[in-house]
Amino acid sequence: MKKTLNLIIGGGLAGLMLIGCGPKWTETETDGIKTVTNEGGKTLGYSSTSGVKILTVDRLGFKDLNKNDQLDKYEDWRLSADERAKDLASKMSVEEIAGLMLYSRHQSVPAQNRGFFAATYNGKSFSESGAHAYDLSDQQKEFLTKDNLRHVLITSVESPEVAARWNNNAQALVEGFGLGIPANNSTDPRHGTDASEEYNEGAGGKISMWPGSLGLAATFDAELVEKFGSIGAKEYRALGITTALSPQIDMATDPRWYRTSGTFGEDPALATDLARAYIDGFQTSVGDREIADGWGYTSVNAMVKHWPGGGSGEGGRDAHYGVGKFAVYPGNNFAEHMIPFTEGAFKLKGKTGMASAVMPYYTISFNQDTKNNENVGNAYNKYIITDLLRDKYNYDGVVCTDWLVTGDVTQLDIFLTGKAWGVESLSLAERHYKVLMAGGDQFGGNNDMKPVIEAYNLGVKEHGEEFMRKRFEQSAVRLLKNIFRTGLFENPYLNPEETKTIVGNPEYMKAGYDAQLKSIVMLKNKSNALPLEKNKTVYIPKKFTPAGRNFLGMEIPEKLEYPVNIEIVKKYFNVTENPSEADYALVFISSPNTGIGYNAEDTRKGGNGYIPISLQYATYTATEAREASIAGGDPLEKTSNRSYKNKKNTAINVSDLAMVNDTYQKMKGKPVIVSINLNTPMIFSEFEKNANAILTHFSVQDQALLDIITGAAEPSGLLPLQMPANMATVEKQAEDVAHDLECYVDDQGNKYDFAFGLNWKGVISDERTKKYKK
């Protein structure tokens, strides 16, 4: 139901007088959301159930968010975001600021019935509750009201429409509470592909699908990345999302790091240019969508991560786990890891100037604190956050910890545990206090304001009430500016029907698909094996996945199935299960996965638990590893030596190797085309000679690969990483240094080095390689 109230009325002389001195705003209402249109001013939105009223000042409409019947500075949309944020911060209680400093744990819409993303609706699971998918869960209502939380991390959503309606419900709840501060909803990257989904030009989808970050890097195209950011921001805003927990611009200098796939590769120059482009795309609003200084209604805050770089974990181990908490710098190259931040994220071409938020990584940047000599997680380290980030590089945006940094550590080798590296002995309140004193503003993955209040009280005891009040307001201003600049205080509400026309529209879907095509790298094309002729017969070996558990501990069943959508393949080729009938073989595999570099079973046999992270499929013995680790020591360990010298490891997906080599034997000299989903660099010597052509990609749709294979598109991607010749060079390289591997050379004489790639004519040499190739 829609109704309109026109407050500019007329008729005769009296009407003319009313027009001259009456309000210059009109109001409409749709589905309980009232929209106020100011003549020559901002459009406002508010819920009919929130208790908010409209004040008329200078004939213009303003929302009376705190319901005091007067226009406060923070309610005045004519003032700057900075002035409004300072006014609001001064009015907030300590409890309200503490809530603003919280960043929720992962929220699924609707909540799952069980597991990590479970929640209840009126005390029941979602499936039993009768609730709508867009209703708020009991836990969401609690942390939004009782804990004053205003930053919500959204994971999966049932549909764009459900996301829009959930947003409206959340905004209506918080608008009617306290000072009426809107929710700043966020997301981790959500534009990845559904590999098996078919792309039809002119058709829409749930959201536009783009290659992963490494795939964007493989295009070596900053303009394309900025375009992605601009499209992504429009889709995010239509979903009610105003902060992106991205981009991840760590330099992936150790090839074993499992988070390499989320980066822009190992090269500082490329990562810098793409970081700048990505953030400019996400943060910049133009034309009538701009409010001020490049910020506006299509802007999304970019929370760049992970300061000061997390890609140099010793042995390639990752700091989500206690076994990987140390970043090491044997090449004395700590400073280079900050370049994508200081020269990219903090020096934008667009008017927003710099990324609005920064997330430090979990790692202990081992022995890099030259002032206090403290080896603690980056979020706790005052030298890393205040002396470097804030003082040396003049960063005054939000600093938010990574998720669960303040939680208790229960085990070294599980994902879902606290990650209080180096401060395990501190209490929960002391950890929060240490983050604040280091220069941080916000606590990722914490729905509870109690430890933040306790941290405030610790500060009062040490520094006095005036000091801590000022410190809290400092963080509040930073956090509030990101909400003001994106226009949420004026109108945080969405039209679900409009959302459906924006998210995943045909134009955006095509842009994403075109980017996928540009991201695919051809490494080998012996005797011009590619492109293949369509409608020929192909053999595709099935992929075996052993039973196991994912990183959340959820069971994965054993599977034997086609690794691609076979129905899409049939639109290009005839498919046979008999290699003797096939003209070609298509083999689809993933880069080796050898786990996190730790095996608890080894400790039960008297070892230290550490094993190598290998980049090959077959069993690897680490004869070249260090005798003694650079860093080590943990309250849960008996030794400080984390060496894995002479230990062995075999890839979980070792059967992928057999898929290639067995198929080569079965095809008896007929072409074998190998496509690899590359998550990290890998050792190609195990199978390269048995492949006529090799394509690498970074999580694209099956159809994009088939378009390249059949020549509907020409490969143009370049490697954003070096591919090592063997594991010996991996062991000898320095974790913190880029471009220090001996690279693999294939049987065609091509070196799989950074910025290498082939097109139909041969090795690519163009403006991109001239600019970036080493």
Short mmCIF file of C-alpha atoms in Angstrom, two decimals, residues 247-598:
data_model
loop_
_atom_site.label_atom_id
_atom_site.label_comp_id
_atom_site.label_asym_id
_atom_site.label_seq_id
_atom_site.Cartn_x
_atom_site.Cartn_y
_atom_site.Cartn_z
CA PRO A 247 40.49 -6.05 -0.66
CA GLN A 248 43.12 -8.45 0.67
CA ILE A 249 46.38 -6.89 -0.51
CA ASP A 250 48.97 -8.93 1.41
CA MET A 251 51.94 -9.72 -0.81
CA ALA A 252 51.87 -13.49 -1.29
CA THR A 253 55.63 -13.86 -0.99
CA ASP A 254 55.59 -17.39 0.40
CA PRO A 255 54.13 -19.69 -2.27
CA ARG A 256 52.75 -22.17 0.29
CA TRP A 257 50.37 -19.73 2.03
CA TYR A 258 46.82 -21.03 1.66
CA ARG A 259 45.36 -17.49 1.60
CA THR A 260 47.33 -16.68 -1.55
CA SER A 261 44.13 -17.13 -3.59
CA GLY A 262 42.60 -14.07 -1.91
CA THR A 263 45.49 -11.76 -2.80
CA PHE A 264 46.63 -9.86 -5.89
CA GLY A 265 49.76 -12.01 -6.05
CA GLU A 266 53.33 -11.52 -4.94
CA ASP A 267 54.41 -8.40 -6.82
CA PRO A 268 54.32 -5.08 -4.88
CA ALA A 269 53.80 -2.89 -7.95
CA LEU A 270 50.88 -4.93 -9.31
CA ALA A 271 49.28 -5.33 -5.88
CA THR A 272 49.59 -1.57 -5.31
CA ASP A 273 47.93 -0.61 -8.58
CA LEU A 274 45.10 -3.11 -8.19
CA ALA A 275 44.51 -2.17 -4.54
CA ARG A 276 44.13 1.47 -5.53
CA ALA A 277 41.78 0.63 -8.39
CA TYR A 278 39.64 -1.75 -6.30
CA ILE A 279 39.15 0.77 -3.50
CA ASP A 280 38.50 3.68 -5.85
CA GLY A 281 35.81 1.58 -7.49
CA PHE A 282 34.12 0.60 -4.25
CA GLN A 283 34.31 3.92 -2.43
CA THR A 284 33.61 6.48 -5.16
CA SER A 285 30.15 7.88 -5.91
CA VAL A 286 29.69 10.25 -8.85
CA GLY A 287 27.11 12.71 -10.15
CA ASP A 288 23.90 12.99 -8.18
CA ARG A 289 24.89 9.93 -6.16
CA GLU A 290 27.77 11.83 -4.54
CA ILE A 291 27.23 13.49 -1.17
CA ALA A 292 30.68 15.04 -0.62
CA ASP A 293 34.36 14.29 -1.29
CA GLY A 294 33.59 11.32 -3.54
CA TRP A 295 31.45 9.61 -0.90
CA GLY A 296 27.78 8.97 -1.47
CA TYR A 297 24.87 6.63 -2.00
CA THR A 298 26.77 4.10 -4.14
CA SER A 299 29.88 4.18 -1.94
CA VAL A 300 31.00 1.16 0.06
CA ASN A 301 33.67 1.51 2.74
CA ALA A 302 36.69 -0.63 1.90
CA MET A 303 38.33 -2.35 4.87
CA VAL A 304 41.71 -3.15 3.40
CA LYS A 305 43.57 -6.12 4.82
CA HIS A 306 45.84 -7.28 6.33
CA TRP A 307 48.19 -4.67 7.80
CA PRO A 308 51.22 -4.80 7.70
CA GLY A 309 51.02 -7.86 5.42
CA GLY A 310 50.41 -11.50 6.33
CA GLY A 311 52.00 -13.38 3.46
CA SER A 312 55.27 -14.38 5.12
CA GLY A 313 54.17 -17.01 7.64
CA GLU A 314 57.06 -19.29 8.50
CA GLY A 315 56.95 -22.44 6.39
CA GLY A 316 53.92 -20.98 4.57
CA ARG A 317 51.68 -21.64 7.59
CA ASP A 318 48.68 -19.37 8.20
CA ALA A 319 47.87 -17.39 11.33
CA HIS A 320 44.24 -18.47 11.55
CA TYR A 321 45.91 -21.32 13.41
CA GLY A 322 48.31 -21.13 16.34
CA VAL A 323 50.74 -23.24 14.34
CA GLY A 324 51.06 -20.35 11.88
CA LYS A 325 51.06 -17.33 14.15
CA PHE A 326 54.56 -16.11 13.26
CA ALA A 327 55.31 -14.00 10.18
CA VAL A 328 59.06 -14.09 9.59
CA TYR A 329 61.45 -11.92 7.60
CA PRO A 330 64.64 -13.83 6.76
CA GLY A 331 65.10 -11.54 3.75
CA ASN A 332 64.83 -8.40 5.92
CA ASN A 333 61.97 -7.31 3.64
CA PHE A 334 59.32 -6.17 6.15
CA ALA A 335 59.01 -2.67 4.64
CA GLU A 336 58.12 -3.88 1.14
CA HIS A 337 55.03 -5.67 2.45
CA MET A 338 53.52 -2.30 3.40
CA ILE A 339 53.87 -0.79 -0.09
CA PRO A 340 50.44 -1.91 -1.40
CA PHE A 341 48.95 -0.10 1.61
CA THR A 342 51.06 3.05 1.77
CA GLU A 343 51.32 3.62 -1.99
CA GLY A 344 48.01 2.08 -3.04
CA ALA A 345 45.24 1.89 -0.44
CA PHE A 346 46.30 5.13 1.23
CA LYS A 347 47.00 7.06 -2.00
CA LEU A 348 43.89 6.72 -4.10
CA LYS A 349 43.31 8.53 -7.36
CA GLY A 350 39.68 9.17 -6.43
CA LYS A 351 38.36 11.87 -4.12
CA THR A 352 37.82 9.59 -1.11
CA GLY A 353 41.59 9.66 -0.66
CA MET A 354 42.27 6.46 1.25
CA ALA A 355 40.64 3.24 2.35
CA SER A 356 38.22 4.03 5.15
CA ALA A 357 39.21 1.06 7.31
CA VAL A 358 42.15 -1.29 7.89
CA MET A 359 42.28 -4.78 9.33
CA PRO A 360 45.58 -5.97 10.88
CA TYR A 361 46.41 -9.64 10.42
CA TYR A 362 46.52 -12.23 13.17
CA THR A 363 50.26 -12.67 12.74
CA ILE A 364 53.03 -11.78 15.14
CA SER A 365 55.40 -9.80 12.89
CA PHE A 366 58.37 -11.52 14.47
CA ASN A 367 61.10 -9.20 15.78
CA GLN A 368 59.84 -6.22 13.75
CA ASP A 369 58.84 -4.06 16.74
CA THR A 370 62.01 -1.98 16.96
CA LYS A 371 60.62 0.31 19.66
CA ASN A 372 59.16 -1.96 22.34
CA ASN A 373 60.59 -5.32 21.21
CA GLU A 374 57.16 -6.88 21.65
CA ASN A 375 56.20 -10.06 19.80
CA VAL A 376 52.41 -9.96 19.94
CA GLY A 377 49.67 -10.14 17.31
CA ASN A 378 49.61 -7.07 15.07
CA ALA A 379 46.34 -5.73 16.51
CA TYR A 380 47.97 -5.65 19.96
CA ASN A 381 51.24 -4.07 18.86
CA LYS A 382 51.43 -0.31 19.45
CA TYR A 383 54.50 0.01 17.23
CA ILE A 384 52.67 -1.66 14.31
CA ILE A 385 49.39 0.25 14.72
CA THR A 386 50.27 3.64 16.22
CA ASP A 387 53.93 4.29 15.42
CA LEU A 388 53.80 2.94 11.87
CA LEU A 389 50.22 3.01 10.61
CA ARG A 390 48.91 6.09 12.37
CA ASP A 391 52.00 8.26 12.92
CA LYS A 392 54.43 7.41 10.14
CA TYR A 393 51.79 6.85 7.44
CA ASN A 394 49.20 9.33 8.78
CA TYR A 395 46.29 6.92 8.74
CA ASP A 396 43.28 8.13 10.74
CA GLY A 397 40.61 5.73 9.54
CA VAL A 398 39.10 2.81 11.40
CA VAL A 399 41.35 -0.02 12.57
CA CYS A 400 39.35 -3.20 13.16
CA THR A 401 40.85 -6.41 14.50
CA ASP A 402 40.48 -9.62 12.57
CA TRP A 403 37.80 -11.96 13.87
CA LEU A 404 38.20 -13.64 17.29
CA VAL A 405 41.54 -11.94 18.02
CA THR A 406 40.51 -11.38 21.64
CA GLY A 407 39.15 -14.90 22.23
CA ASP A 408 40.75 -17.61 24.35
CA VAL A 409 43.05 -20.03 22.56
CA THR A 410 41.94 -23.63 23.05
CA GLN A 411 43.94 -25.55 20.45
CA LEU A 412 46.79 -24.88 18.04
CA ASP A 413 45.41 -26.55 14.94
CA ILE A 414 41.72 -25.66 14.73
CA PHE A 415 40.10 -22.77 12.91
CA LEU A 416 37.32 -21.97 15.37
CA THR A 417 39.33 -20.83 18.37
CA GLY A 418 40.49 -17.52 19.76
CA LYS A 419 43.60 -16.05 18.18
CA ALA A 420 45.16 -13.99 20.95
CA TRP A 421 48.68 -14.65 19.74
CA GLY A 422 51.31 -13.42 22.18
CA VAL A 423 48.77 -12.25 24.78
CA GLU A 424 47.33 -15.61 25.78
CA SER A 425 47.96 -14.90 29.46
CA LEU A 426 45.90 -11.68 29.50
CA SER A 427 42.25 -11.65 30.52
CA LEU A 428 39.52 -10.93 27.98
CA ALA A 429 39.18 -7.34 29.25
CA GLU A 430 42.95 -6.81 29.24
CA ARG A 431 43.15 -7.93 25.61
CA HIS A 432 40.47 -5.44 24.59
CA TYR A 433 42.26 -2.72 26.51
CA LYS A 434 45.60 -3.55 24.88
CA VAL A 435 44.02 -3.29 21.40
CA LEU A 436 42.64 0.15 22.28
CA MET A 437 45.94 1.37 23.67
CA ALA A 438 47.72 0.05 20.57
CA GLY A 439 45.51 2.33 18.45
CA GLY A 440 42.67 0.02 17.39
CA ASP A 441 39.02 1.03 17.20
CA GLN A 442 36.95 -2.09 16.72
CA PHE A 443 36.76 -5.76 17.66
CA GLY A 444 35.95 -8.26 14.90
CA GLY A 445 33.73 -11.19 15.80
CA ASN A 446 32.61 -9.83 19.17
CA ASN A 447 28.87 -9.41 19.80
CA ASP A 448 29.27 -8.63 23.53
CA MET A 449 30.05 -5.15 24.86
CA LYS A 450 30.92 -6.29 28.40
CA PRO A 451 34.68 -6.76 27.85
CA VAL A 452 34.84 -3.40 26.07
CA ILE A 453 33.25 -1.71 29.10
CA GLU A 454 35.69 -3.54 31.34
CA ALA A 455 38.54 -2.32 29.13
CA TYR A 456 37.25 1.24 29.54
CA ASN A 457 37.29 0.83 33.32
CA LEU A 458 40.87 -0.48 33.20
CA GLY A 459 41.81 2.66 31.30
CA VAL A 460 40.08 4.90 33.82
CA LYS A 461 42.12 3.30 36.59
CA GLU A 462 45.37 3.85 34.70
CA HIS A 463 44.74 7.18 32.97
CA GLY A 464 41.61 8.73 34.46
CA GLU A 465 38.05 9.26 33.19
CA GLU A 466 38.84 12.26 30.97
CA PHE A 467 41.56 10.38 29.08
CA MET A 468 39.44 7.30 28.44
CA ARG A 469 36.36 9.28 27.46
CA LYS A 470 38.47 11.16 24.90
CA ARG A 471 39.98 7.88 23.65
CA PHE A 472 36.54 6.32 23.22
CA GLU A 473 35.20 9.36 21.39
CA GLN A 474 38.21 9.29 19.07
CA SER A 475 37.26 5.80 17.92
CA ALA A 476 33.57 6.69 17.81
CA VAL A 477 34.23 9.57 15.41
CA ARG A 478 36.21 7.33 13.07
CA LEU A 479 33.48 4.70 13.09
CA LEU A 480 30.60 7.17 12.68
CA LYS A 481 32.19 8.99 9.74
CA ASN A 482 31.96 5.80 7.69
CA ILE A 483 28.21 5.68 8.38
CA PHE A 484 27.58 9.38 7.72
CA ARG A 485 29.59 9.50 4.49
CA THR A 486 27.56 6.71 2.90
CA GLY A 487 24.24 8.48 3.61
CA LEU A 488 22.83 5.94 6.05
CA PHE A 489 21.71 8.52 8.59
CA GLU A 490 19.46 10.05 5.94
CA ASN A 491 18.06 6.86 4.41
CA PRO A 492 19.24 3.32 5.23
CA TYR A 493 16.18 1.68 3.65
CA LEU A 494 15.88 -0.26 0.41
CA ASN A 495 13.15 -0.93 -2.13
CA PRO A 496 13.25 -4.73 -2.54
CA GLU A 497 11.83 -4.51 -6.05
CA GLU A 498 14.61 -2.12 -7.03
CA THR A 499 17.15 -4.42 -5.41
CA LYS A 500 16.01 -7.24 -7.71
CA THR A 501 16.68 -5.11 -10.80
CA ILE A 502 20.19 -4.10 -9.68
CA VAL A 503 21.84 -7.16 -8.16
CA GLY A 504 22.98 -9.61 -10.82
CA ASN A 505 21.45 -7.66 -13.71
CA PRO A 506 22.46 -8.75 -17.25
CA GLU A 507 24.95 -5.91 -17.73
CA TYR A 508 26.78 -6.77 -14.52
CA MET A 509 26.68 -10.51 -15.24
CA LYS A 510 28.27 -9.93 -18.66
CA ALA A 511 31.00 -7.72 -17.18
CA GLY A 512 31.85 -10.44 -14.67
CA TYR A 513 31.88 -13.18 -17.29
CA ASP A 514 34.11 -11.15 -19.60
CA ALA A 515 36.52 -10.65 -16.70
CA GLN A 516 36.57 -14.40 -16.09
CA LEU A 517 37.62 -14.97 -19.69
CA LYS A 518 40.40 -12.39 -19.38
CA SER A 519 41.71 -14.02 -16.20
CA ILE A 520 42.43 -17.46 -17.65
CA VAL A 521 46.13 -18.14 -18.23
CA MET A 522 47.35 -20.54 -20.91
CA LEU A 523 50.71 -22.00 -19.91
CA LYS A 524 51.22 -24.61 -22.60
CA ASN A 525 49.89 -25.18 -26.11
CA LYS A 526 52.08 -27.85 -27.69
CA SER A 527 51.68 -28.05 -31.47
CA ASN A 528 48.73 -25.65 -31.23
CA ALA A 529 46.58 -28.25 -29.50
CA LEU A 530 44.14 -25.47 -28.64
CA PRO A 531 41.63 -24.35 -29.66
CA LEU A 532 39.65 -27.58 -30.06
CA GLU A 533 36.99 -28.13 -32.67
CA LYS A 534 33.48 -28.13 -31.22
CA ASN A 535 31.17 -31.15 -31.38
CA LYS A 536 34.05 -33.61 -31.28
CA THR A 537 34.08 -36.40 -28.66
CA VAL A 538 35.84 -35.87 -25.35
CA TYR A 539 36.75 -38.05 -22.39
CA ILE A 540 36.62 -36.43 -18.93
CA PRO A 541 37.94 -38.46 -15.97
CA LYS A 542 35.92 -38.29 -12.78
CA LYS A 543 37.43 -36.73 -9.67
CA PHE A 544 37.80 -38.57 -6.38
CA THR A 545 37.38 -36.56 -3.16
CA PRO A 546 38.32 -38.44 0.03
CA ALA A 547 36.17 -38.12 3.14
CA GLY A 548 37.33 -35.46 5.54
CA ARG A 549 36.39 -32.22 7.25
CA ASN A 550 36.37 -28.62 6.07
CA PHE A 551 37.99 -25.73 7.93
CA LEU A 552 34.89 -25.33 10.12
CA GLY A 553 35.12 -28.97 11.16
CA MET A 554 32.06 -30.05 9.13
CA GLU A 555 32.25 -33.51 7.58
CA ILE A 556 32.88 -33.85 3.83
CA PRO A 557 31.67 -37.16 2.36
CA GLU A 558 33.73 -39.24 -0.04
CA LYS A 559 32.78 -38.49 -3.65
CA LEU A 560 33.55 -39.70 -7.18
CA GLU A 561 31.98 -37.36 -9.72
CA TYR A 562 32.61 -35.25 -12.76
CA PRO A 563 34.63 -32.16 -11.81
CA VAL A 564 32.59 -29.98 -14.20
CA ASN A 565 28.95 -29.51 -15.12
CA ILE A 566 28.68 -32.25 -17.73
CA GLU A 567 25.47 -30.79 -19.16
CA ILE A 568 27.33 -27.61 -20.09
CA VAL A 569 30.17 -29.65 -21.58
CA LYS A 570 27.62 -31.43 -23.81
CA LYS A 571 26.75 -28.10 -25.41
CA TYR A 572 30.32 -28.00 -26.71
CA PHE A 573 31.27 -31.67 -27.18
CA ASN A 574 30.02 -35.20 -27.25
CA VAL A 575 31.04 -36.92 -24.00
CA THR A 576 32.20 -40.50 -23.65
CA GLU A 577 33.41 -42.58 -20.72
CA ASN A 578 35.59 -44.64 -23.06
CA PRO A 579 38.95 -42.97 -23.83
CA SER A 580 39.36 -45.06 -26.99
CA GLU A 581 36.29 -43.36 -28.48
CA ALA A 582 37.47 -39.84 -27.63
CA ASP A 583 39.17 -37.32 -29.89
CA TYR A 584 40.49 -35.39 -26.88
CA ALA A 585 40.64 -35.66 -23.10
CA LEU A 586 39.75 -32.78 -20.81
CA VAL A 587 41.18 -33.11 -17.31
CA PHE A 588 39.99 -30.69 -14.61
CA ILE A 589 42.07 -30.61 -11.42
CA SER A 590 42.99 -28.31 -8.53
CA SER A 591 46.42 -27.32 -7.24
CA PRO A 592 47.81 -29.60 -4.49
CA ASN A 593 46.29 -29.29 -1.03
CA THR A 594 48.55 -30.54 1.76
CA GLY A 595 46.85 -28.95 4.76
CA ILE A 596 48.02 -26.46 7.39
CA GLY A 597 51.52 -27.79 8.08
CA TYR A 598 50.66 -29.59 11.29
#
